[in-house]
PDB file of C-alpha atoms in Angstrom:
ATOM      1  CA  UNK I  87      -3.516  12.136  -5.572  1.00 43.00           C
ATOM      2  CA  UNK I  88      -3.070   8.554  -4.444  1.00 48.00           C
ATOM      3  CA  UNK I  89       0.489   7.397  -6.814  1.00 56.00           C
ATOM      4  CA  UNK I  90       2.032   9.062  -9.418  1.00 77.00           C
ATOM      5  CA  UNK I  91      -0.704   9.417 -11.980  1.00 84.00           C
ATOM      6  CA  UNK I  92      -3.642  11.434 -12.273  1.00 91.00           C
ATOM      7  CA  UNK I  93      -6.776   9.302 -11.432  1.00 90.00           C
ATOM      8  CA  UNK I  94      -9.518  10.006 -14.030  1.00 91.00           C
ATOM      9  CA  UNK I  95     -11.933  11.906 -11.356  1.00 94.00           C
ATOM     10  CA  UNK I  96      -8.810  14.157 -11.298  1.00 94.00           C
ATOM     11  CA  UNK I  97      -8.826  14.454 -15.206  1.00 93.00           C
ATOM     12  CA  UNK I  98     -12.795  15.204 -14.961  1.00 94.00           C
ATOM     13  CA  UNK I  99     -12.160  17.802 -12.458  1.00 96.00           C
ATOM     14  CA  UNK I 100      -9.801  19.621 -14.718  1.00 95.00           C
ATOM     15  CA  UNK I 101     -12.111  18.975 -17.812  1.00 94.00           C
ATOM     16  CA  UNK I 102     -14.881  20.766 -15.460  1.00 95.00           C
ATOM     17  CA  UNK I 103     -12.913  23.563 -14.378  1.00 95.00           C
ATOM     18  CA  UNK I 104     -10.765  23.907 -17.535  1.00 93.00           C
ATOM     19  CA  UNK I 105     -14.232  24.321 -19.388  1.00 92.00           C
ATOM     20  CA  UNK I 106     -15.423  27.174 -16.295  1.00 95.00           C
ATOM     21  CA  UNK I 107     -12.607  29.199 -17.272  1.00 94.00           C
ATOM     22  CA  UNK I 108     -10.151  28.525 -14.375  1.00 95.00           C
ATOM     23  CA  UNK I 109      -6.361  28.895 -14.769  1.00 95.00           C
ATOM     24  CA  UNK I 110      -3.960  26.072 -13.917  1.00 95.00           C
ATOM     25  CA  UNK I 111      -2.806  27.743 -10.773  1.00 96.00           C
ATOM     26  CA  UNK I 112      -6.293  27.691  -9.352  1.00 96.00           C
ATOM     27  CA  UNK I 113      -7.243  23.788 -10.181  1.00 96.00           C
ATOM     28  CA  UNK I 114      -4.034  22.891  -8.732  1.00 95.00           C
ATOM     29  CA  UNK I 115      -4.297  24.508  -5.361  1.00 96.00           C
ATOM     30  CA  UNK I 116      -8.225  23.089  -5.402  1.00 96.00           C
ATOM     31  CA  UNK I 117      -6.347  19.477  -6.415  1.00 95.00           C
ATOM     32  CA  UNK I 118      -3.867  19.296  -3.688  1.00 94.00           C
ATOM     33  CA  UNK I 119      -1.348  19.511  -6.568  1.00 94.00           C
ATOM     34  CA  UNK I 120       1.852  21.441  -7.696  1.00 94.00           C
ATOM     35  CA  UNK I 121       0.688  23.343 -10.612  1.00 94.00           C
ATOM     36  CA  UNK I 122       3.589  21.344 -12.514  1.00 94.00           C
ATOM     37  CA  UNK I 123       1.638  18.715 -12.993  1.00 94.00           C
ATOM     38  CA  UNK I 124      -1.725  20.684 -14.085  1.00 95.00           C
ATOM     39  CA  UNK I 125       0.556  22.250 -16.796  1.00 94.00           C
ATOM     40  CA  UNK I 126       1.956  19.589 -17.500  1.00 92.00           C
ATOM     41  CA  UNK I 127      -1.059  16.702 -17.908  1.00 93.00           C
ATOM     42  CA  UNK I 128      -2.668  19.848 -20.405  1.00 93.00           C
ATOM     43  CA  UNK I 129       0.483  19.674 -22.675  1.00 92.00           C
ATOM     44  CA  UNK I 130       0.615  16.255 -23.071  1.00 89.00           C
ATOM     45  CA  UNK I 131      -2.504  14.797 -23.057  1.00 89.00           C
ATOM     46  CA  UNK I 132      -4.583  17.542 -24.765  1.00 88.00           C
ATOM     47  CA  UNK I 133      -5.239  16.307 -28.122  1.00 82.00           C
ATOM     48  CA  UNK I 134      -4.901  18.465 -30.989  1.00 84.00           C
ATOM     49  CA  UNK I 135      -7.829  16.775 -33.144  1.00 84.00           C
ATOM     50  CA  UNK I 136     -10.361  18.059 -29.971  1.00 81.00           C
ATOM     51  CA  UNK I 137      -9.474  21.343 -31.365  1.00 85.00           C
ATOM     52  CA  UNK I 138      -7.376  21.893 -28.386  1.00 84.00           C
ATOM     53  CA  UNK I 139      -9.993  21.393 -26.203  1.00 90.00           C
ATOM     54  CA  UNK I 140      -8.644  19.253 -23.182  1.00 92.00           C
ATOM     55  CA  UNK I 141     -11.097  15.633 -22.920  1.00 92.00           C
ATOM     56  CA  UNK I 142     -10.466  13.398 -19.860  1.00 91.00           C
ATOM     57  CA  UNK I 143     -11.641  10.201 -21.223  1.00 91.00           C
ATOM     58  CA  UNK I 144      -8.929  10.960 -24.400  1.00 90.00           C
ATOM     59  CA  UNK I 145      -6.544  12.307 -21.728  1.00 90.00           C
ATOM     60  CA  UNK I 146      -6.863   9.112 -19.874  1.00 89.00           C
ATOM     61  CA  UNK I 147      -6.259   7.224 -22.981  1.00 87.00           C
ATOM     62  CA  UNK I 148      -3.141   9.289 -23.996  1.00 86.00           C
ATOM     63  CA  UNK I 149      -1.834   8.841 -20.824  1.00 86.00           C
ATOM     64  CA  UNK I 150      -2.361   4.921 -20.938  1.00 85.00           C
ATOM     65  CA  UNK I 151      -0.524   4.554 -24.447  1.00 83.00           C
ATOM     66  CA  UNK I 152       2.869   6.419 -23.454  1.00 80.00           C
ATOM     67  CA  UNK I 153       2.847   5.225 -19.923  1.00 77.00           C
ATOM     68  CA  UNK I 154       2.813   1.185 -21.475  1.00 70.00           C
ATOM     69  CA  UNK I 155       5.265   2.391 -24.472  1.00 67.00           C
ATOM     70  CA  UNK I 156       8.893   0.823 -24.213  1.00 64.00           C
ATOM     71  CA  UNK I 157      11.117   3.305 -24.212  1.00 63.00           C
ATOM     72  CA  UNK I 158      13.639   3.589 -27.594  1.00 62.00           C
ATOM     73  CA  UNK I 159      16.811   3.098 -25.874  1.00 62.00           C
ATOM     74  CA  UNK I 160      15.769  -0.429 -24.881  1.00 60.00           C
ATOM     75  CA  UNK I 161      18.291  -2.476 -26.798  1.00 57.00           C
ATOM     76  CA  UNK I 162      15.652  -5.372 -26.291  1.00 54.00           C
ATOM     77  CA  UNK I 163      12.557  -3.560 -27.491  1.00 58.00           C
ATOM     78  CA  UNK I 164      12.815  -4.931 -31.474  1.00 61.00           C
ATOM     79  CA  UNK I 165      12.851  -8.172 -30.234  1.00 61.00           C
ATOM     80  CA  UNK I 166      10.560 -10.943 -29.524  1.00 69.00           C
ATOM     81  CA  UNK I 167       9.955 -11.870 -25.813  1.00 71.00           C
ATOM     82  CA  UNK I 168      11.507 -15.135 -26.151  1.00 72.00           C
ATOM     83  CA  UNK I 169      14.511 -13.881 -27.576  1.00 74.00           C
ATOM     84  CA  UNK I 170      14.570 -10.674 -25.368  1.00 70.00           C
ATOM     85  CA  UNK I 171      14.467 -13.759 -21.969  1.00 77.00           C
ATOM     86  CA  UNK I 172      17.569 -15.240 -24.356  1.00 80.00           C
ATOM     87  CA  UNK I 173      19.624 -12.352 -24.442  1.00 75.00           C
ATOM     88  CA  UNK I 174      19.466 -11.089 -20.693  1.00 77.00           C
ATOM     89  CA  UNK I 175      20.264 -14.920 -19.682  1.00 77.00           C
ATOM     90  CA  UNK I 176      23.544 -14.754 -21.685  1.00 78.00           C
ATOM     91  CA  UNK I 177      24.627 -11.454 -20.848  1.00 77.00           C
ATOM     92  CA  UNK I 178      24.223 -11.872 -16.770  1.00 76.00           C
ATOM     93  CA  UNK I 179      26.452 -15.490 -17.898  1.00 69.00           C
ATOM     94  CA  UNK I 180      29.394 -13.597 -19.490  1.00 64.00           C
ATOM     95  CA  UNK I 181      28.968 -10.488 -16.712  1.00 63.00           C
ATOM     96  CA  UNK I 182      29.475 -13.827 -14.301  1.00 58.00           C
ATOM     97  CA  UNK I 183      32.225 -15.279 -16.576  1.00 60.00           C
ATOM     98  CA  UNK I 184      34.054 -12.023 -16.161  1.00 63.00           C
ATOM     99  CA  UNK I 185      33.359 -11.149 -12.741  1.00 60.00           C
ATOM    100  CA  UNK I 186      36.672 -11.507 -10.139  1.00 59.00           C
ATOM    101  CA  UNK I 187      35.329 -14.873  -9.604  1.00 56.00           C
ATOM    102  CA  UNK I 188      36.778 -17.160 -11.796  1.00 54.00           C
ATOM    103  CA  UNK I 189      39.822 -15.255 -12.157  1.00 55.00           C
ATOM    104  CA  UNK I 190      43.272 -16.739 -10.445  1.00 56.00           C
ATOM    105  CA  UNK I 191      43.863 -15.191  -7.064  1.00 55.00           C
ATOM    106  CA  UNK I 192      47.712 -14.694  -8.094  1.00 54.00           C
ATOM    107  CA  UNK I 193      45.722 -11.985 -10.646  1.00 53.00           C
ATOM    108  CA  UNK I 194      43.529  -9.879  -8.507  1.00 52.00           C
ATOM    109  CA  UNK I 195      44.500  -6.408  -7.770  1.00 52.00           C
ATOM    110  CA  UNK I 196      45.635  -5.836  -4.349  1.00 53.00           C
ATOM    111  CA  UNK I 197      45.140  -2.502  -2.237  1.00 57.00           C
ATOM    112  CA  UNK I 198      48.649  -3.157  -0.357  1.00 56.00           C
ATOM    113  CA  UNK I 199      51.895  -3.979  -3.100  1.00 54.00           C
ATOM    114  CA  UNK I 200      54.812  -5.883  -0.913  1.00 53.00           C
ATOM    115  CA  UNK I 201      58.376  -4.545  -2.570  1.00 52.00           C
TER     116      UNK I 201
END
């Protein structure tokens, strides 16, 4: 396995051996793989409308989709990419604003207090 994704002649070659009868433990050690990720690339991208049948080329495609999904806790998903480039430029302005900075030196916490 070259990155962190399964490369579709890796989804073909559990398709094949999924379809011989082999167990996950099995394709895993043939793969090079911890047999994690076998388990875990049948649960997710075998699609219940196959009949439960796991399909590479609609594994592939499942895959694609969530990987390119944004995440729900993005504040700046609902938003339009122009706005989304509006917001971050004002925040990292008032995280500057409010950064030690600016502030007086007279006001700056100091490790050593003189009586």
């Amino acid at each position: 396995m070259q990155g962190k994704h399964l490369t579709q002649k890796e989804r073909f070659y559990i398709e094949k051996r999924r379809g011989e009868g082999v167990n996950q433990a099995t394709i895993a050690r043939e793969l090079a793989l911890p047999r994690s990720t076998i388990s875990r690339e049948l649960r997710r991208n075998t699609d219940p409308t196959f009949n439960g049948v796991y399909c590479c080329r609609r594994a592939d495609t499942l895959a694609r989709e969530r990987r390119h999904k944004p995440l729900p806790n993005n504040a700046f998903y609902p938003l339009e990419p122009h706005l989304q480039n509006e917001a971050a430029w004002r925040l990292q302005i008032e995280v500057w604003q409010n950064s030690d900075i600016l502030k007086p030196a007279s006001r700056r916490l100091s490790r050593v207090t003189f009586p």
